[in-house]
Coordinates of C-alpha atoms and ligand atoms in Angstrom, one line a residue:
M1 CA 3.8 16.7 50.7
S2 CA 6.1 15.4 48.0
E3 CA 6.2 11.7 47.4
T4 CA 9.3 9.8 48.6
K5 CA 11.8 9.2 45.7
L6 CA 12.0 5.6 44.5
I7 CA 15.7 4.7 44.1
R8 CA 17.6 1.6 43.2
I9 CA 20.3 0.2 45.5
E10 CA 23.0 1.0 43.0
D11 CA 22.2 4.6 43.5
A12 CA 22.6 4.5 47.3
A13 CA 25.8 6.5 47.2
D14 CA 24.1 9.5 45.6
N15 CA 21.3 9.4 48.2
V16 CA 23.2 9.3 51.5
G17 CA 21.2 11.2 54.2
R18 CA 18.0 11.2 52.2
D19 CA 14.7 9.6 52.8
V20 CA 14.0 7.2 50.0
K21 CA 11.9 4.3 48.9
I22 CA 13.3 1.0 47.5
G23 CA 11.5 -1.8 45.7
C24 CA 13.2 -4.9 47.0
W25 CA 13.1 -8.5 48.1
L26 CA 14.1 -10.0 51.4
R27 CA 17.1 -12.3 51.2
V28 CA 17.8 -13.1 54.8
K29 CA 16.6 -11.8 58.1
R30 CA 18.2 -11.9 61.5
G31 CA 17.9 -10.5 65.0
S32 CA 14.6 -9.9 66.8
G33 CA 13.5 -8.5 70.1
K34 CA 14.7 -5.0 69.7
I35 CA 16.2 -4.9 66.2
V36 CA 15.8 -6.7 62.9
F37 CA 18.4 -6.8 60.1
L38 CA 16.9 -7.3 56.7
Q39 CA 19.2 -8.3 53.9
L40 CA 17.7 -6.6 50.8
R41 CA 18.3 -7.0 47.1
D42 CA 16.7 -5.2 44.2
G43 CA 18.6 -6.6 41.2
T44 CA 21.0 -3.7 41.1
G45 CA 22.8 -4.5 44.3
F46 CA 22.5 -5.7 47.9
M47 CA 22.1 -3.7 51.1
Q48 CA 21.1 -4.1 54.7
G49 CA 17.9 -2.6 56.1
V50 CA 17.8 -2.0 59.9
V51 CA 14.5 -1.9 61.7
V52 CA 14.7 -0.6 65.3
K53 CA 11.7 -1.4 67.5
Q54 CA 11.9 1.9 69.4
E55 CA 12.0 4.0 66.2
V56 CA 9.1 2.5 64.2
D57 CA 5.5 1.8 64.9
A58 CA 4.5 -1.5 66.3
D59 CA 3.0 -2.7 63.0
T60 CA 6.1 -2.0 61.0
F61 CA 8.3 -3.9 63.5
D62 CA 5.9 -6.8 63.5
I63 CA 6.0 -7.0 59.7
A64 CA 9.8 -6.9 59.6
D65 CA 10.0 -9.5 62.3
H66 CA 7.8 -11.9 60.5
M67 CA 8.8 -11.3 57.0
R68 CA 9.8 -14.4 55.0
Q69 CA 12.5 -15.0 52.4
E70 CA 11.9 -13.4 49.0
T71 CA 8.9 -11.4 50.1
S72 CA 8.7 -8.3 47.9
F73 CA 8.1 -4.9 49.4
Y74 CA 8.8 -1.2 49.4
A75 CA 11.2 -0.3 52.1
Y76 CA 11.1 3.3 53.2
G77 CA 13.9 5.0 55.2
K78 CA 17.1 6.9 55.3
I79 CA 20.3 5.9 53.6
N80 CA 23.3 5.9 55.9
E81 CA 26.9 5.3 55.0
D82 CA 28.1 2.2 56.8
S83 CA 31.8 1.3 56.7
R84 CA 31.2 -2.0 58.6
S85 CA 28.9 -3.4 56.0
K86 CA 30.4 -5.0 53.0
F87 CA 28.0 -3.1 50.8
G88 CA 28.9 0.3 52.2
Y89 CA 25.4 1.6 52.8
E90 CA 22.5 0.8 55.1
L91 CA 18.8 1.7 55.1
A92 CA 17.4 2.9 58.4
V93 CA 13.9 1.5 57.8
S94 CA 11.0 3.6 58.9
K95 CA 8.1 1.9 57.0
I96 CA 7.5 -1.3 55.1
E97 CA 4.8 -1.9 52.4
I98 CA 4.5 -5.5 51.5
V99 CA 3.8 -6.1 47.7
G100 CA 4.1 -9.9 47.2
E101 CA 4.1 -12.5 49.9
S102 CA 6.5 -15.5 49.7
E103 CA 6.1 -18.8 51.4
D104 CA 8.4 -21.8 51.6
Y105 CA 11.0 -20.3 49.2
P106 CA 13.0 -23.4 48.2
I107 CA 16.6 -22.0 48.2
T108 CA 17.1 -21.5 51.9
P109 CA 20.4 -20.0 53.2
K110 CA 21.8 -23.5 53.9
E111 CA 24.1 -25.2 51.4
H112 CA 22.4 -26.8 48.4
G113 CA 23.7 -29.1 45.7
T114 CA 24.4 -27.7 42.3
D115 CA 21.8 -29.9 40.6
F116 CA 19.2 -28.6 42.9
L117 CA 20.2 -25.0 42.3
F118 CA 20.0 -25.5 38.5
D119 CA 16.6 -27.2 38.8
E120 CA 15.6 -24.0 40.5
R121 CA 17.5 -21.8 38.1
H122 CA 14.5 -19.5 37.6
L123 CA 14.8 -18.6 41.3
Y124 CA 18.5 -19.2 41.7
L125 CA 19.1 -16.3 39.3
R126 CA 18.2 -14.0 42.3
H127 CA 21.2 -15.1 44.3
Q128 CA 24.6 -13.5 44.7
K129 CA 26.7 -15.8 42.6
P130 CA 24.5 -15.6 39.5
F131 CA 24.1 -11.9 40.1
A132 CA 27.8 -11.3 39.9
T133 CA 28.5 -13.8 37.1
L134 CA 25.7 -12.6 34.8
R135 CA 26.5 -8.9 35.4
I136 CA 30.0 -9.7 34.3
R137 CA 28.5 -11.5 31.3
D138 CA 26.5 -8.3 30.5
E139 CA 29.6 -6.2 30.7
V140 CA 31.5 -8.5 28.4
I141 CA 28.7 -8.5 25.8
R142 CA 28.7 -4.8 25.7
A143 CA 32.5 -4.7 25.5
I144 CA 32.4 -7.1 22.5
Y145 CA 30.2 -4.7 20.6
D146 CA 32.4 -1.8 21.5
F147 CA 35.6 -3.5 20.6
F148 CA 34.5 -4.5 17.1
Y149 CA 33.0 -1.1 16.5
Q150 CA 36.3 0.5 17.4
E151 CA 38.2 -1.9 15.2
G152 CA 36.0 -1.0 12.2
F153 CA 34.0 -4.2 12.0
L154 CA 30.4 -4.4 10.8
K155 CA 28.0 -6.6 12.8
L156 CA 26.4 -9.0 10.3
D157 CA 24.1 -11.6 11.8
S158 CA 24.3 -15.2 10.6
P159 CA 21.3 -17.4 10.4
V160 CA 20.5 -20.0 13.1
L161 CA 18.7 -22.4 10.7
T162 CA 21.0 -23.8 8.2
D163 CA 21.6 -26.9 6.0
S164 CA 25.3 -27.0 6.5
A165 CA 27.6 -28.7 9.0
P166 CA 30.9 -26.7 8.9
E167 CA 32.2 -28.2 12.2
G168 CA 31.4 -31.8 11.3
T169 CA 28.3 -33.8 11.1
T170 CA 28.4 -35.7 14.4
E171 CA 27.2 -32.8 16.5
L172 CA 24.2 -31.5 14.7
F173 CA 20.7 -30.8 16.1
P174 CA 18.3 -31.7 13.4
V175 CA 15.2 -29.6 12.9
K176 CA 12.3 -30.4 10.7
Y177 CA 12.1 -27.6 8.1
F178 CA 8.8 -28.1 6.3
D179 CA 9.5 -31.2 4.1
K180 CA 13.3 -30.8 4.4
Q181 CA 15.9 -31.4 7.1
A182 CA 17.6 -28.4 8.6
Y183 CA 20.0 -28.0 11.5
L184 CA 20.7 -25.5 14.2
S185 CA 23.8 -23.6 13.4
Q186 CA 27.2 -24.8 14.8
T187 CA 28.9 -21.6 13.9
G188 CA 28.1 -18.6 11.7
Q189 CA 31.5 -18.6 10.1
L190 CA 30.6 -19.5 6.5
Y191 CA 28.1 -16.7 6.4
A192 CA 30.7 -14.4 8.0
E193 CA 33.1 -15.2 5.2
A194 CA 30.4 -14.1 2.7
G195 CA 30.0 -11.0 4.8
A196 CA 33.8 -10.3 4.8
M197 CA 33.8 -10.3 1.0
A198 CA 31.0 -7.8 1.0
F199 CA 32.0 -5.5 4.0
G200 CA 35.7 -6.3 4.7
R201 CA 35.6 -7.0 8.4
V202 CA 32.5 -8.5 10.0
Y203 CA 31.4 -10.3 13.1
D204 CA 28.3 -12.1 14.2
F205 CA 27.2 -12.9 17.7
G206 CA 24.5 -15.3 18.5
P207 CA 23.4 -18.7 19.8
T208 CA 25.1 -21.8 18.3
F209 CA 24.4 -25.4 18.9
R210 CA 26.4 -28.6 19.3
A211 CA 24.8 -31.9 20.1
E212 CA 27.8 -33.0 22.0
K213 CA 27.3 -36.0 24.2
S214 CA 30.1 -34.8 26.5
A215 CA 29.0 -33.9 30.0
T216 CA 32.1 -31.8 30.9
R217 CA 32.6 -28.6 32.8
R218 CA 33.1 -26.8 29.5
H219 CA 30.5 -28.0 27.2
L220 CA 27.0 -26.6 26.6
T221 CA 24.7 -27.7 23.8
E222 CA 23.6 -24.1 23.3
F223 CA 26.2 -21.4 23.7
W224 CA 26.9 -18.0 22.3
M225 CA 29.6 -17.5 19.8
I226 CA 31.3 -14.5 18.2
D227 CA 32.6 -15.3 14.7
A228 CA 34.9 -12.6 13.4
E229 CA 36.0 -12.7 9.7
M230 CA 38.5 -10.4 8.1
A231 CA 39.2 -10.0 4.4
W232 CA 42.8 -9.2 3.2
M233 CA 44.1 -10.6 6.5
H234 CA 46.6 -13.4 7.2
Q235 CA 46.7 -15.5 10.3
D236 CA 49.4 -13.4 12.1
Q237 CA 47.2 -10.3 12.0
S238 CA 44.2 -12.3 13.0
L239 CA 46.0 -13.5 16.1
A240 CA 46.8 -9.9 16.9
V241 CA 43.1 -9.0 16.7
Q242 CA 42.3 -11.9 19.0
E243 CA 44.9 -10.7 21.5
R244 CA 43.6 -7.2 21.5
L245 CA 40.0 -8.5 21.9
I246 CA 40.8 -10.7 24.9
A247 CA 42.9 -8.0 26.6
Y248 CA 40.2 -5.5 26.0
L249 CA 37.4 -7.7 27.4
I250 CA 39.4 -8.5 30.6
K251 CA 40.2 -4.9 31.1
R252 CA 36.6 -3.8 30.8
V253 CA 35.7 -6.4 33.5
L254 CA 38.5 -5.0 35.7
D255 CA 37.4 -1.4 35.1
N256 CA 33.7 -1.9 35.6
R257 CA 33.0 -5.1 37.6
Q258 CA 35.4 -5.1 40.5
S259 CA 32.7 -5.7 43.1
E260 CA 31.3 -8.6 41.2
L261 CA 34.8 -10.2 40.9
K262 CA 35.1 -9.8 44.7
M263 CA 31.7 -11.5 45.3
L264 CA 33.0 -14.4 43.3
G265 CA 36.3 -14.5 45.0
R266 CA 38.1 -13.9 41.7
D267 CA 41.5 -12.2 42.3
P268 CA 41.7 -9.2 40.0
E269 CA 45.5 -9.2 40.2
K270 CA 45.5 -12.5 38.4
L271 CA 43.4 -11.1 35.6
A272 CA 45.4 -8.0 35.4
A273 CA 48.4 -10.2 34.4
Y274 CA 46.5 -11.2 31.2
I275 CA 46.0 -7.8 29.6
N276 CA 49.4 -7.3 28.0
P277 CA 49.7 -9.2 24.8
P278 CA 51.3 -10.5 22.7
Y279 CA 50.6 -14.0 24.1
P280 CA 53.0 -16.9 23.7
K281 CA 52.6 -19.1 20.7
L282 CA 53.4 -22.8 20.7
T283 CA 53.1 -25.1 17.7
Y284 CA 51.1 -28.3 17.9
D285 CA 54.3 -30.2 17.1
E286 CA 56.1 -28.6 20.1
A287 CA 53.1 -29.2 22.3
V288 CA 53.0 -32.9 21.5
K289 CA 56.7 -33.1 22.4
I290 CA 56.3 -31.4 25.7
L291 CA 53.4 -33.7 26.6
Q292 CA 55.3 -36.8 25.6
K293 CA 58.3 -35.8 27.6
N294 CA 56.1 -35.4 30.6
G295 CA 54.6 -38.8 30.5
F296 CA 51.5 -38.2 28.4
D297 CA 50.6 -41.2 26.2
I298 CA 49.8 -39.1 23.1
D299 CA 50.6 -39.6 19.5
W300 CA 51.1 -36.9 16.9
G301 CA 47.8 -36.4 15.2
T302 CA 45.4 -36.7 18.1
D303 CA 43.4 -33.8 19.6
F304 CA 44.1 -32.5 23.1
G305 CA 41.7 -33.2 25.8
S306 CA 41.3 -31.3 29.1
P307 CA 44.2 -33.0 30.9
E308 CA 46.6 -32.1 28.1
E309 CA 45.4 -28.5 27.8
T310 CA 45.7 -28.1 31.6
F311 CA 49.2 -29.3 31.6
L312 CA 50.2 -27.1 28.7
A313 CA 48.6 -24.1 30.4
K314 CA 50.9 -24.6 33.4
Q315 CA 53.9 -23.8 31.1
F316 CA 52.5 -20.2 30.6
K317 CA 51.4 -17.4 32.9
T318 CA 49.0 -15.8 30.3
P319 CA 46.6 -17.0 27.6
F320 CA 48.5 -18.7 24.9
F321 CA 48.0 -20.0 21.3
I322 CA 48.6 -23.5 20.0
T323 CA 49.2 -23.2 16.2
G324 CA 49.4 -25.5 13.2
F325 CA 47.1 -28.3 14.1
P326 CA 46.9 -31.6 12.1
K327 CA 44.7 -31.2 9.1
A328 CA 42.9 -34.4 9.9
I329 CA 41.4 -33.2 13.1
K330 CA 40.3 -29.8 11.9
A331 CA 37.5 -28.4 9.8
F332 CA 37.5 -28.6 6.0
Y333 CA 37.8 -24.8 5.4
M334 CA 41.3 -24.2 6.9
K335 CA 44.3 -23.2 4.7
N336 CA 47.0 -25.7 4.2
F337 CA 50.3 -24.9 6.0
P338 CA 52.8 -23.7 3.3
G339 CA 55.3 -26.5 2.7
R340 CA 53.5 -29.0 4.9
D341 CA 50.6 -31.2 3.8
D342 CA 49.7 -32.5 7.2
I343 CA 48.9 -29.3 9.1
V344 CA 46.8 -26.3 8.7
V345 CA 47.1 -22.6 9.4
S346 CA 45.0 -22.7 12.5
A347 CA 45.3 -21.5 16.1
D348 CA 43.4 -22.2 19.3
L349 CA 43.7 -19.7 22.1
L350 CA 43.8 -21.3 25.5
A351 CA 43.0 -19.6 28.7
P352 CA 45.5 -19.9 31.5
E353 CA 44.8 -21.7 34.8
G354 CA 43.4 -24.7 33.0
Y355 CA 40.2 -23.1 31.7
G356 CA 41.0 -24.5 28.3
E357 CA 40.2 -23.4 24.7
I358 CA 38.3 -20.1 24.4
I359 CA 38.9 -19.3 20.7
G360 CA 39.3 -21.5 17.6
G361 CA 40.3 -19.9 14.4
S362 CA 42.3 -20.1 11.2
E363 CA 43.3 -18.6 7.9
R364 CA 40.8 -19.9 5.3
N365 CA 41.5 -22.0 2.2
V366 CA 40.8 -19.5 -0.6
D367 CA 41.6 -21.8 -3.5
Y368 CA 38.5 -23.0 -5.4
Q369 CA 39.8 -26.4 -6.5
S370 CA 41.5 -27.6 -3.3
L371 CA 38.6 -26.3 -1.1
R372 CA 36.1 -28.2 -3.3
Q373 CA 38.2 -31.3 -2.9
R374 CA 38.3 -30.9 0.9
I375 CA 34.5 -30.7 1.0
I376 CA 34.4 -34.0 -1.0
D377 CA 37.0 -35.6 1.3
H378 CA 35.0 -34.6 4.3
K379 CA 32.0 -36.4 2.8
L380 CA 29.9 -33.2 2.8
D381 CA 27.3 -32.5 0.2
L382 CA 28.7 -30.3 -2.5
D383 CA 25.2 -29.0 -3.3
E384 CA 25.1 -27.3 0.1
Y385 CA 28.4 -25.6 -0.3
N386 CA 28.2 -24.2 -3.8
W387 CA 27.3 -20.8 -2.5
Y388 CA 30.4 -21.0 -0.2
L389 CA 32.6 -22.0 -3.1
D390 CA 31.3 -19.0 -5.0
L391 CA 33.3 -16.9 -2.6
R392 CA 36.5 -18.5 -4.1
K393 CA 35.2 -18.1 -7.6
Y394 CA 34.5 -14.4 -7.7
G395 CA 37.5 -12.4 -6.5
S396 CA 38.8 -14.7 -3.8
V397 CA 41.2 -12.9 -1.3
P398 CA 43.2 -14.1 1.6
H399 CA 41.1 -14.0 4.7
S400 CA 41.1 -15.2 8.3
G401 CA 38.7 -15.5 11.2
F402 CA 38.0 -16.9 14.5
G403 CA 35.2 -17.9 16.9
L404 CA 35.1 -16.9 20.6
G405 CA 32.9 -18.9 22.9
L406 CA 31.2 -16.4 25.2
E407 CA 30.5 -18.8 28.1
R408 CA 34.0 -20.3 27.9
F409 CA 35.4 -16.8 28.3
I410 CA 33.0 -15.9 31.1
R411 CA 33.9 -19.1 33.0
F412 CA 37.5 -18.2 32.8
V413 CA 37.1 -14.6 33.8
T414 CA 34.9 -15.3 36.7
G415 CA 36.9 -18.4 37.8
E416 CA 33.8 -20.6 37.7
E417 CA 34.2 -24.3 38.1
H418 CA 31.5 -25.1 35.6
I419 CA 30.4 -23.4 32.4
R420 CA 26.7 -23.7 33.3
E421 CA 27.1 -20.7 35.7
A422 CA 28.1 -18.5 32.7
I423 CA 24.7 -18.5 30.9
P424 CA 21.3 -17.6 32.3
F425 CA 19.5 -20.9 31.4
P426 CA 22.1 -23.6 30.6
R427 CA 21.4 -26.3 28.1
T428 CA 23.5 -29.4 28.6
L429 CA 23.4 -33.1 27.8
N430 CA 21.1 -33.6 30.8
R431 CA 19.3 -30.3 31.1
L432 CA 16.6 -28.6 29.1
K433 CA 14.7 -27.2 32.0
P434 CA 13.9 -24.6 33.2
Ligands
4AD1 O1 36.6 -24.2 17.9 P1 35.2 -24.1 17.3 O2 34.5 -25.3 17.0 O3 35.4 -23.2 16.0 C1 34.4 -22.9 15.1 O4 33.2 -23.2 15.2 C2 34.9 -21.9 14.0 N1 33.9 -22.1 12.9 C3 34.9 -20.5 14.5 C4 35.4 -19.6 13.5 O5 36.5 -19.7 13.0 N2 34.6 -18.6 13.2 O6 34.3 -23.2 18.3 C5 34.7 -21.9 18.6 C6 34.7 -21.6 20.1 C7 35.6 -22.6 20.9 O7 36.9 -22.1 21.0 C8 34.9 -22.5 22.3 O8 35.2 -21.4 23.0 C9 33.4 -22.4 21.9 O9 33.4 -21.9 20.6 N3 32.7 -23.7 22.0 C10 31.9 -24.1 22.9 N4 31.5 -23.5 24.1 C11 30.6 -24.1 24.9 N5 30.2 -25.4 24.6 C12 30.6 -26.1 23.5 N6 30.1 -27.3 23.3 C13 31.5 -25.4 22.6 N7 32.0 -25.8 21.5 C14 32.8 -24.7 21.1
MG2 MG1 37.9 -25.6 18.6

């Protein structure tokens, strides 16, 4: 007798009518007496198993009837199509083989507070919302690699341990590095710039760190960033790359993660409206005027917070750029705006619906003298930036780049209220565990 084929729930469609075996966990159980419905999950999907008393031996029915949440087991049976089930298929269970018992699983089917769920994140990962969100994250990660490959970029990894503070010194995580002080990287940008001078177009993609004391829905202390850097490229072309990237990533989610969007209650129609760039561009000057006209107490020169960004987003139906930020609130490496000494050639891309900034980027200052002066003005240690200044000393060329925050993007695409949902094990002001 041949052994029953072990399949995964995602392969149910190819196995309709067959006797199969599935390695799974029990989510919820209901019914009793004559029939037990087992809600199964195996990491690739969800499915209902039906155990009918008259059709199985007494032992099997008894096991099913007494099984507890998150028990792991092999379920044997026949796959049936089931149009009434939201998963489309059902397993008519004939036999159960318990593998790992589970007792007093803490995340019961009742409502739980978010803090509790994230204290139990190692278990909460097994549930539907993280399942859907993190599978979308996986799709986006693969799409990022595909996009940059198609666009002729080389992936060049930036270090995580550094001695520099490109985004300002107030948000650094110090690390003892033998007898020196090092920091966890805030962005790989400076290294990507070196890479662009060597390979033309490069990107990095890795964890970055900000010791931000802000407990908001959009701040993590550890998050994943994509830094892209392009030699021989001015800002307008860089914005076009950003538009193509965002449209491509959203489209990939729409093409390959429909059922996950559905599980999260995220309307695909809404997302579909965001895949046709170009996106609108608004100058910082204009943005301040709009805000002032609408009762915001904001002076030219201050940065936008969440309320300002949300209000501005209401003026547009798609992602949109804010360009030409004040020099004083931006990083030292940005190029001066031609003819204006108070703003830089920068742009933030804001997501619609109030999800806020997802990309920050700029054309870079490529002039040795003025860049050196900016480093001094920012009270940064020149010694640490000599290598970076070398890029302006030996064949400096116009170049531009940008950084996309992966979790910010995922939060927007999935329509999540809080950014912590968008990463497997979030690190925030108040959370380092599990
Ligand atoms: O705007 P930021 O600070 O820009 C840079 O770091 C540039 N060096 C990038 C570059 O030009 N290569 O950060 C880039 C993006 C933000 O737009 C946001 O999406 C994300 O990184 N980000 C955060 N995401 C989660 N938590 C935080 N605390 C974040 N800070 C920035
Ligand atoms: Mg920014």
